[in-house]
mmCIF file of N, CA and C in Angstrom:
data_model
loop_
_atom_site.group_PDB
_atom_site.id
_atom_site.type_symbol
_atom_site.label_atom_id
_atom_site.label_comp_id
_atom_site.label_asym_id
_atom_site.label_seq_id
_atom_site.Cartn_x
_atom_site.Cartn_y
_atom_site.Cartn_z
ATOM 1 N N UNK P 1 0.793 -1.203 0.017
ATOM 2 C CA UNK P 1 0.017 -0.028 -0.021
ATOM 3 C C UNK P 1 0.830 1.245 -0.013
ATOM 4 N N UNK P 2 0.422 2.126 -0.911
ATOM 5 C CA UNK P 2 1.034 3.467 -0.985
ATOM 6 C C UNK P 2 2.273 3.523 -1.809
ATOM 7 N N UNK P 3 2.730 4.727 -2.017
ATOM 8 C CA UNK P 3 3.916 4.876 -2.864
ATOM 9 C C UNK P 3 5.177 4.286 -2.242
ATOM 10 N N UNK P 4 6.153 3.842 -3.071
ATOM 11 C CA UNK P 4 7.355 3.292 -2.479
ATOM 12 C C UNK P 4 8.107 4.333 -1.707
ATOM 13 N N UNK P 5 8.767 3.883 -0.618
ATOM 14 C CA UNK P 5 9.573 4.805 0.203
ATOM 15 C C UNK P 5 10.911 5.044 -0.441
ATOM 16 N N UNK P 6 11.414 6.239 -0.368
ATOM 17 C CA UNK P 6 12.806 6.475 -0.892
ATOM 18 C C UNK P 6 13.806 5.849 0.012
ATOM 19 N N UNK P 7 14.954 5.517 -0.503
ATOM 20 C CA UNK P 7 15.979 4.918 0.377
ATOM 21 C C UNK P 7 16.508 5.911 1.374
ATOM 22 N N UNK P 8 16.926 5.423 2.556
ATOM 23 C CA UNK P 8 17.431 6.347 3.576
ATOM 24 C C UNK P 8 18.676 7.065 3.063
ATOM 25 N N UNK P 9 18.880 8.280 3.506
ATOM 26 C CA UNK P 9 20.082 8.981 3.058
ATOM 27 C C UNK P 9 21.347 8.338 3.584
ATOM 28 N N UNK P 10 22.377 8.396 2.776
ATOM 29 C CA UNK P 10 23.667 7.773 3.141
ATOM 30 C C UNK P 10 24.501 8.825 3.852
ATOM 31 N N UNK P 11 25.159 8.369 4.938
ATOM 32 C CA UNK P 11 26.076 9.294 5.644
ATOM 33 C C UNK P 11 27.450 9.291 4.961
ATOM 34 N N UNK P 12 27.988 10.505 4.833
ATOM 35 C CA UNK P 12 29.360 10.555 4.319
ATOM 36 C C UNK P 12 30.318 10.110 5.426
ATOM 37 N N UNK P 13 31.579 9.924 5.088
ATOM 38 C CA UNK P 13 32.557 9.516 6.105
ATOM 39 C C UNK P 13 32.677 10.581 7.181
ATOM 40 N N UNK P 14 32.697 11.852 6.774
ATOM 41 C CA UNK P 14 32.793 12.973 7.743
ATOM 42 C C UNK P 14 31.599 12.985 8.685
ATOM 43 N N UNK P 15 30.394 12.737 8.121
ATOM 44 C CA UNK P 15 29.160 12.732 8.929
ATOM 45 C C UNK P 15 29.234 11.562 9.925
ATOM 46 N N UNK P 16 29.685 10.452 9.474
ATOM 47 C CA UNK P 16 29.827 9.252 10.360
ATOM 48 C C UNK P 16 30.794 9.521 11.463
ATOM 49 N N UNK P 17 31.922 10.151 11.183
ATOM 50 C CA UNK P 17 32.899 10.523 12.212
ATOM 51 C C UNK P 17 32.354 11.486 13.207
ATOM 52 N N UNK P 18 31.618 12.459 12.760
ATOM 53 C CA UNK P 18 30.960 13.412 13.703
ATOM 54 C C UNK P 18 29.928 12.709 14.530
ATOM 55 N N UNK P 19 29.209 11.809 13.969
ATOM 56 C CA UNK P 19 28.207 11.052 14.774
ATOM 57 C C UNK P 19 28.926 10.199 15.804
ATOM 58 N N UNK P 20 30.005 9.538 15.448
ATOM 59 C CA UNK P 20 30.711 8.716 16.382
ATOM 60 C C UNK P 20 31.335 9.580 17.483
ATOM 61 N N UNK P 21 31.923 10.711 17.112
ATOM 62 C CA UNK P 21 32.515 11.659 18.112
ATOM 63 C C UNK P 21 31.434 12.141 19.032
ATOM 64 N N UNK P 22 30.242 12.435 18.562
ATOM 65 C CA UNK P 22 29.105 12.858 19.405
ATOM 66 C C UNK P 22 28.741 11.795 20.404
ATOM 67 N N UNK P 23 28.728 10.562 19.931
ATOM 68 C CA UNK P 23 28.378 9.431 20.876
ATOM 69 C C UNK P 23 29.448 9.260 21.941
ATOM 70 N N UNK P 24 30.724 9.314 21.515
ATOM 71 C CA UNK P 24 31.772 9.217 22.540
ATOM 72 C C UNK P 24 31.724 10.338 23.506
ATOM 73 N N UNK P 25 31.467 11.565 23.028
ATOM 74 C CA UNK P 25 31.356 12.704 23.914
ATOM 75 C C UNK P 25 30.194 12.523 24.885
ATOM 76 N N UNK P 26 29.059 12.061 24.449
ATOM 77 C CA UNK P 26 27.902 11.814 25.331
ATOM 78 C C UNK P 26 28.221 10.790 26.394
ATOM 79 N N UNK P 27 28.936 9.729 26.077
ATOM 80 C CA UNK P 27 29.336 8.704 27.068
ATOM 81 C C UNK P 27 30.308 9.320 28.058
ATOM 82 N N UNK P 28 31.276 10.136 27.586
ATOM 83 C CA UNK P 28 32.222 10.768 28.498
ATOM 84 C C UNK P 28 31.548 11.753 29.442
ATOM 85 N N UNK P 29 30.607 12.527 28.962
ATOM 86 C CA UNK P 29 29.878 13.455 29.814
ATOM 87 C C UNK P 29 29.039 12.661 30.874
ATOM 88 N N UNK P 30 28.415 11.653 30.427
ATOM 89 C CA UNK P 30 27.587 10.828 31.396
ATOM 90 C C UNK P 30 28.516 10.180 32.460
ATOM 91 N N UNK P 31 29.643 9.644 32.027
ATOM 92 C CA UNK P 31 30.571 9.040 32.988
ATOM 93 C C UNK P 31 31.083 10.101 33.958
ATOM 94 N N UNK P 32 31.413 11.292 33.475
ATOM 95 C CA UNK P 32 31.884 12.330 34.392
ATOM 96 C C UNK P 32 30.801 12.747 35.387
ATOM 97 N N UNK P 33 29.525 12.770 34.919
ATOM 98 C CA UNK P 33 28.440 13.135 35.840
ATOM 99 C C UNK P 33 28.294 12.080 36.909
ATOM 100 N N UNK P 34 28.336 10.796 36.544
ATOM 101 C CA UNK P 34 28.185 9.731 37.566
ATOM 102 C C UNK P 34 29.363 9.779 38.480
ATOM 103 N N UNK P 35 30.586 9.975 37.968
ATOM 104 C CA UNK P 35 31.785 10.034 38.807
ATOM 105 C C UNK P 35 31.758 11.247 39.746
ATOM 106 N N UNK P 36 31.204 12.363 39.270
ATOM 107 C CA UNK P 36 31.149 13.562 40.131
ATOM 108 C C UNK P 36 30.241 13.385 41.332
ATOM 109 N N UNK P 37 29.225 12.560 41.210
ATOM 110 C CA UNK P 37 28.275 12.329 42.342
ATOM 111 C C UNK P 37 28.986 11.810 43.566
ATOM 112 N N UNK P 38 30.092 11.109 43.397
ATOM 113 C CA UNK P 38 30.803 10.555 44.531
ATOM 114 C C UNK P 38 31.600 11.672 45.271
ATOM 115 N N UNK P 39 31.825 12.826 44.668
ATOM 116 C CA UNK P 39 32.667 13.821 45.219
ATOM 117 C C UNK P 39 31.936 15.081 45.699
ATOM 118 N N UNK P 40 30.693 15.248 45.319
ATOM 119 C CA UNK P 40 29.974 16.501 45.697
ATOM 120 C C UNK P 40 28.635 16.104 46.336
ATOM 121 N N UNK P 41 28.026 17.119 47.005
ATOM 122 C CA UNK P 41 26.745 16.910 47.591
ATOM 123 C C UNK P 41 25.670 16.898 46.502
ATOM 124 N N UNK P 42 24.477 16.404 46.904
ATOM 125 C CA UNK P 42 23.420 16.327 45.940
ATOM 126 C C UNK P 42 23.002 17.690 45.379
ATOM 127 N N UNK P 43 23.037 18.704 46.248
ATOM 128 C CA UNK P 43 22.664 20.024 45.838
ATOM 129 C C UNK P 43 23.704 20.560 44.843
ATOM 130 N N UNK P 44 24.965 20.346 45.123
ATOM 131 C CA UNK P 44 26.015 20.775 44.244
ATOM 132 C C UNK P 44 25.831 20.099 42.863
ATOM 133 N N UNK P 45 25.530 18.819 42.903
ATOM 134 C CA UNK P 45 25.332 18.082 41.648
ATOM 135 C C UNK P 45 24.181 18.676 40.835
ATOM 136 N N UNK P 46 23.089 19.052 41.482
ATOM 137 C CA UNK P 46 21.974 19.651 40.779
ATOM 138 C C UNK P 46 22.332 20.984 40.209
ATOM 139 N N UNK P 47 23.145 21.813 40.958
ATOM 140 C CA UNK P 47 23.552 23.126 40.412
ATOM 141 C C UNK P 47 24.462 22.910 39.175
ATOM 142 N N UNK P 48 25.352 21.909 39.248
ATOM 143 C CA UNK P 48 26.168 21.602 38.068
ATOM 144 C C UNK P 48 25.308 21.184 36.876
ATOM 145 N N UNK P 49 24.323 20.424 37.115
ATOM 146 C CA UNK P 49 23.451 20.004 36.025
ATOM 147 C C UNK P 49 22.689 21.217 35.401
ATOM 148 N N UNK P 50 22.318 22.171 36.220
ATOM 149 C CA UNK P 50 21.644 23.329 35.663
ATOM 150 C C UNK P 50 22.602 24.217 34.943
ATOM 151 N N UNK P 51 23.823 24.370 35.422
ATOM 152 C CA UNK P 51 24.847 25.146 34.742
ATOM 153 C C UNK P 51 25.234 24.507 33.486
ATOM 154 N N UNK P 52 25.149 23.139 33.384
ATOM 155 C CA UNK P 52 25.478 22.469 32.151
ATOM 156 C C UNK P 52 24.449 22.820 31.076
ATOM 157 N N UNK P 53 23.176 22.977 31.464
ATOM 158 C CA UNK P 53 22.179 23.400 30.514
ATOM 159 C C UNK P 53 22.498 24.806 29.941
ATOM 160 N N UNK P 54 23.013 25.690 30.798
ATOM 161 C CA UNK P 54 23.409 26.998 30.329
ATOM 162 C C UNK P 54 24.507 26.869 29.281
ATOM 163 N N UNK P 55 25.459 26.022 29.509
ATOM 164 C CA UNK P 55 26.561 25.855 28.565
ATOM 165 C C UNK P 55 26.025 25.338 27.180
ATOM 166 N N UNK P 56 25.062 24.412 27.242
ATOM 167 C CA UNK P 56 24.484 23.925 26.001
ATOM 168 C C UNK P 56 23.747 25.006 25.250
ATOM 169 N N UNK P 57 22.938 25.811 25.989
ATOM 170 C CA UNK P 57 22.217 26.854 25.300
ATOM 171 C C UNK P 57 23.170 27.878 24.763
ATOM 172 N N UNK P 58 24.197 28.273 25.521
ATOM 173 C CA UNK P 58 25.157 29.285 25.118
ATOM 174 C C UNK P 58 25.936 28.769 23.849
ATOM 175 N N UNK P 59 26.275 27.495 23.880
ATOM 176 C CA UNK P 59 26.961 26.877 22.698
ATOM 177 C C UNK P 59 26.081 26.960 21.488
ATOM 178 N N UNK P 60 24.800 26.619 21.622
ATOM 179 C CA UNK P 60 23.898 26.681 20.490
ATOM 180 C C UNK P 60 23.771 28.113 19.913
ATOM 181 N N UNK P 61 23.700 29.118 20.795
ATOM 182 C CA UNK P 61 23.559 30.497 20.340
ATOM 183 C C UNK P 61 24.829 30.971 19.703
ATOM 184 N N UNK P 62 25.985 30.747 20.358
ATOM 185 C CA UNK P 62 27.297 31.286 19.886
ATOM 186 C C UNK P 62 27.877 30.516 18.684
ATOM 187 N N UNK P 63 27.845 29.190 18.747
ATOM 188 C CA UNK P 63 28.508 28.412 17.712
ATOM 189 C C UNK P 63 27.577 27.951 16.590
ATOM 190 N N UNK P 64 26.389 27.512 16.952
ATOM 191 C CA UNK P 64 25.487 26.977 15.943
ATOM 192 C C UNK P 64 24.502 28.086 15.423
ATOM 193 N N UNK P 65 24.616 29.302 15.891
ATOM 194 C CA UNK P 65 23.790 30.413 15.467
ATOM 195 C C UNK P 65 22.302 30.181 15.582
ATOM 196 N N UNK P 66 21.917 29.508 16.689
ATOM 197 C CA UNK P 66 20.488 29.307 16.961
ATOM 198 C C UNK P 66 19.873 30.634 17.366
ATOM 199 N N UNK P 67 18.618 30.756 17.179
ATOM 200 C CA UNK P 67 17.933 31.973 17.603
ATOM 201 C C UNK P 67 18.067 32.159 19.079
ATOM 202 N N UNK P 68 18.310 33.429 19.499
ATOM 203 C CA UNK P 68 18.441 33.728 20.887
ATOM 204 C C UNK P 68 17.209 34.517 21.343
ATOM 205 N N UNK P 69 16.216 33.817 21.812
ATOM 206 C CA UNK P 69 14.988 34.475 22.284
ATOM 207 C C UNK P 69 15.285 35.121 23.631
ATOM 208 N N UNK P 70 14.393 36.002 24.025
ATOM 209 C CA UNK P 70 14.590 36.634 25.347
ATOM 210 C C UNK P 70 14.469 35.612 26.444
ATOM 211 N N UNK P 71 13.656 34.574 26.235
ATOM 212 C CA UNK P 71 13.459 33.532 27.255
ATOM 213 C C UNK P 71 14.802 32.772 27.439
ATOM 214 N N UNK P 72 15.504 32.499 26.327
ATOM 215 C CA UNK P 72 16.770 31.773 26.455
ATOM 216 C C UNK P 72 17.828 32.647 27.232
ATOM 217 N N UNK P 73 17.844 33.928 26.880
ATOM 218 C CA UNK P 73 18.778 34.831 27.547
ATOM 219 C C UNK P 73 18.498 34.992 29.031
ATOM 220 N N UNK P 74 17.186 35.118 29.365
ATOM 221 C CA UNK P 74 16.801 35.207 30.781
ATOM 222 C C UNK P 74 17.053 33.909 31.497
ATOM 223 N N UNK P 75 16.794 32.785 30.911
ATOM 224 C CA UNK P 75 17.102 31.501 31.497
ATOM 225 C C UNK P 75 18.553 31.301 31.777
ATOM 226 N N UNK P 76 19.411 31.653 30.754
ATOM 227 C CA UNK P 76 20.873 31.593 30.951
ATOM 228 C C UNK P 76 21.358 32.492 32.074
ATOM 229 N N UNK P 77 20.802 33.672 32.110
ATOM 230 C CA UNK P 77 21.212 34.638 33.179
ATOM 231 C C UNK P 77 20.807 34.116 34.532
ATOM 232 N N UNK P 78 19.602 33.581 34.654
ATOM 233 C CA UNK P 78 19.082 33.077 35.893
ATOM 234 C C UNK P 78 19.945 31.929 36.381
ATOM 235 N N UNK P 79 20.290 31.069 35.413
ATOM 236 C CA UNK P 79 21.149 29.860 35.739
ATOM 237 C C UNK P 79 22.510 30.349 36.236
ATOM 238 N N UNK P 80 23.105 31.288 35.588
ATOM 239 C CA UNK P 80 24.416 31.845 36.017
ATOM 240 C C UNK P 80 24.326 32.466 37.373
ATOM 241 N N UNK P 81 23.311 33.293 37.600
ATOM 242 C CA UNK P 81 23.176 33.948 38.877
ATOM 243 C C UNK P 81 22.904 32.983 39.996
ATOM 244 N N UNK P 82 22.080 31.965 39.757
ATOM 245 C CA UNK P 82 21.834 30.938 40.729
ATOM 246 C C UNK P 82 23.103 30.121 41.078
ATOM 247 N N UNK P 83 23.885 29.805 40.083
ATOM 248 C CA UNK P 83 25.157 29.086 40.294
ATOM 249 C C UNK P 83 26.099 29.924 41.110
ATOM 250 N N UNK P 84 26.181 31.199 40.769
ATOM 251 C CA UNK P 84 27.127 32.121 41.513
ATOM 252 C C UNK P 84 26.618 32.246 42.951
ATOM 253 N N UNK P 85 25.358 32.392 43.158
ATOM 254 C CA UNK P 85 24.872 32.569 44.521
ATOM 255 C C UNK P 85 25.096 31.339 45.350
ATOM 256 N N UNK P 86 24.911 30.154 44.783
ATOM 257 C CA UNK P 86 25.133 28.894 45.474
ATOM 258 C C UNK P 86 26.618 28.772 45.769
ATOM 259 N N UNK P 87 27.454 29.110 44.832
ATOM 260 C CA UNK P 87 28.945 29.012 45.113
ATOM 261 C C UNK P 87 29.322 29.965 46.264
ATOM 262 N N UNK P 88 28.775 31.146 46.285
ATOM 263 C CA UNK P 88 29.064 32.087 47.391
ATOM 264 C C UNK P 88 28.558 31.557 48.762
ATOM 265 N N UNK P 89 27.364 30.954 48.748
ATOM 266 C CA UNK P 89 26.805 30.462 49.960
ATOM 267 C C UNK P 89 27.615 29.252 50.455
ATOM 268 N N UNK P 90 28.100 28.420 49.551
ATOM 269 C CA UNK P 90 28.973 27.291 49.998
ATOM 270 C C UNK P 90 30.264 27.784 50.555
ATOM 271 N N UNK P 91 30.775 28.834 49.917
ATOM 272 C CA UNK P 91 32.050 29.444 50.418
ATOM 273 C C UNK P 91 31.882 30.013 51.777
ATOM 274 N N UNK P 92 30.764 30.748 51.962
ATOM 275 C CA UNK P 92 30.541 31.310 53.282
ATOM 276 C C UNK P 92 30.297 30.230 54.340
ATOM 277 N N UNK P 93 29.642 29.161 53.969
ATOM 278 C CA UNK P 93 29.359 28.060 54.899
ATOM 279 C C UNK P 93 30.677 27.349 55.291
ATOM 280 N N UNK P 94 31.555 27.175 54.273
ATOM 281 C CA UNK P 94 32.806 26.513 54.568
ATOM 282 C C UNK P 94 33.725 27.331 55.467
ATOM 283 N N UNK P 95 33.616 28.658 55.448
ATOM 284 C CA UNK P 95 34.469 29.507 56.252
ATOM 285 C C UNK P 95 34.016 29.593 57.724
ATOM 286 N N UNK P 96 32.778 29.182 57.979
ATOM 287 C CA UNK P 96 32.284 29.217 59.361
ATOM 288 C C UNK P 96 32.882 28.113 60.241
ATOM 289 N N UNK P 97 33.093 28.402 61.507
ATOM 290 C CA UNK P 97 33.599 27.316 62.385
ATOM 291 C C UNK P 97 32.503 26.272 62.598
ATOM 292 N N UNK P 98 32.863 25.021 62.764
ATOM 293 C CA UNK P 98 31.921 23.933 62.944
ATOM 294 C C UNK P 98 31.421 24.011 64.372
ATOM 295 N N UNK P 99 30.055 24.066 64.527
ATOM 296 C CA UNK P 99 29.497 24.141 65.885
ATOM 297 C C UNK P 99 29.702 22.798 66.619
ATOM 298 N N UNK P 100 29.837 22.872 67.945
ATOM 299 C CA UNK P 100 29.986 21.646 68.791
ATOM 300 C C UNK P 100 28.626 21.114 69.012
ATOM 301 N N UNK P 101 28.422 19.819 68.835
ATOM 302 C CA UNK P 101 27.121 19.228 69.102
ATOM 303 C C UNK P 101 26.917 19.047 70.607
ATOM 304 N N UNK P 102 25.669 19.056 70.997
ATOM 305 C CA UNK P 102 25.350 18.947 72.428
ATOM 306 C C UNK P 102 25.913 17.645 73.019
ATOM 307 N N UNK P 103 25.854 16.573 72.281
ATOM 308 C CA UNK P 103 26.313 15.323 72.800
ATOM 309 C C UNK P 103 27.818 15.354 73.057
ATOM 310 N N UNK P 104 28.539 16.046 72.156
ATOM 311 C CA UNK P 104 29.995 16.105 72.360
ATOM 312 C C UNK P 104 30.315 17.010 73.573
ATOM 313 N N UNK P 105 29.564 18.105 73.724
ATOM 314 C CA UNK P 105 29.841 19.004 74.851
ATOM 315 C C UNK P 105 29.535 18.279 76.174
ATOM 316 N N UNK P 106 28.408 17.527 76.168
ATOM 317 C CA UNK P 106 28.074 16.811 77.394
ATOM 318 C C UNK P 106 29.086 15.710 77.714
ATOM 319 N N UNK P 107 29.613 15.079 76.725
ATOM 320 C CA UNK P 107 30.645 14.056 76.985
ATOM 321 C C UNK P 107 31.891 14.711 77.512
ATOM 322 N N UNK P 108 32.278 15.868 77.034
ATOM 323 C CA UNK P 108 33.442 16.537 77.499
ATOM 324 C C UNK P 108 33.195 16.991 79.008
ATOM 325 N N UNK P 109 31.971 17.414 79.341
ATOM 326 C CA UNK P 109 31.651 17.820 80.730
ATOM 327 C C UNK P 109 31.761 16.584 81.667
ATOM 328 N N UNK P 110 31.245 15.384 81.144
ATOM 329 C CA UNK P 110 31.332 14.202 81.988
ATOM 330 C C UNK P 110 32.809 13.778 82.227
ATOM 331 N N UNK P 111 33.604 13.903 81.191
ATOM 332 C CA UNK P 111 35.037 13.533 81.353
ATOM 333 C C UNK P 111 35.704 14.415 82.360
ATOM 334 N N UNK P 112 35.332 15.744 82.344
ATOM 335 C CA UNK P 112 35.898 16.669 83.247
ATOM 336 C C UNK P 112 35.498 16.340 84.747
ATOM 337 N N UNK P 113 34.172 15.933 84.887
ATOM 338 C CA UNK P 113 33.668 15.608 86.180
ATOM 339 C C UNK P 113 34.409 14.347 86.688
ATOM 340 N N UNK P 114 34.593 13.339 85.861
ATOM 341 C CA UNK P 114 35.226 12.078 86.265
ATOM 342 C C UNK P 114 36.646 12.386 86.663
ATOM 343 N N UNK P 115 37.370 13.234 85.934
ATOM 344 C CA UNK P 115 38.784 13.548 86.223
ATOM 345 C C UNK P 115 38.825 14.284 87.595
ATOM 346 N N UNK P 116 37.878 15.144 87.898
ATOM 347 C CA UNK P 116 37.913 15.903 89.178
ATOM 348 C C UNK P 116 37.596 14.985 90.359
ATOM 349 N N UNK P 117 36.854 13.859 90.186
ATOM 350 C CA UNK P 117 36.473 13.006 91.247
ATOM 351 C C UNK P 117 37.591 12.003 91.608
ATOM 352 N N UNK P 118 38.507 11.739 90.670
ATOM 353 C CA UNK P 118 39.542 10.761 90.902
ATOM 354 C C UNK P 118 40.637 11.337 91.848
ATOM 355 N N UNK P 119 41.100 10.507 92.826
ATOM 356 C CA UNK P 119 42.136 11.006 93.748
ATOM 357 C C UNK P 119 43.431 11.305 92.971
ATOM 358 N N UNK P 120 44.118 12.324 93.458
ATOM 359 C CA UNK P 120 45.320 12.726 92.804
ATOM 360 C C UNK P 120 46.526 11.944 93.300
#
């Protein structure tokens, strides 16, 4: 039934190499993402994923000359600002002294009491 289908287009050698390079790149990016999860917090990983989307959109606009709608520009800007704010918050958090937990403080008090009760 119906008209015969045309044969599928043939890939040139250059097209095949680009397709293969794209596949290898996708596997490398996926492996790096999985590997990164072991070294960062879940929130940091999500921020990295969102910043990755910015890189993809920016690459499309700058290199592939895709249309740059105001929504894409606002989204990229929001992603960059959010990533910068998160990095600043992490930096501020890392520079704070670690608070002593109540259980640790109570254990230290008990050790002091035991030491003062033992004969010298």
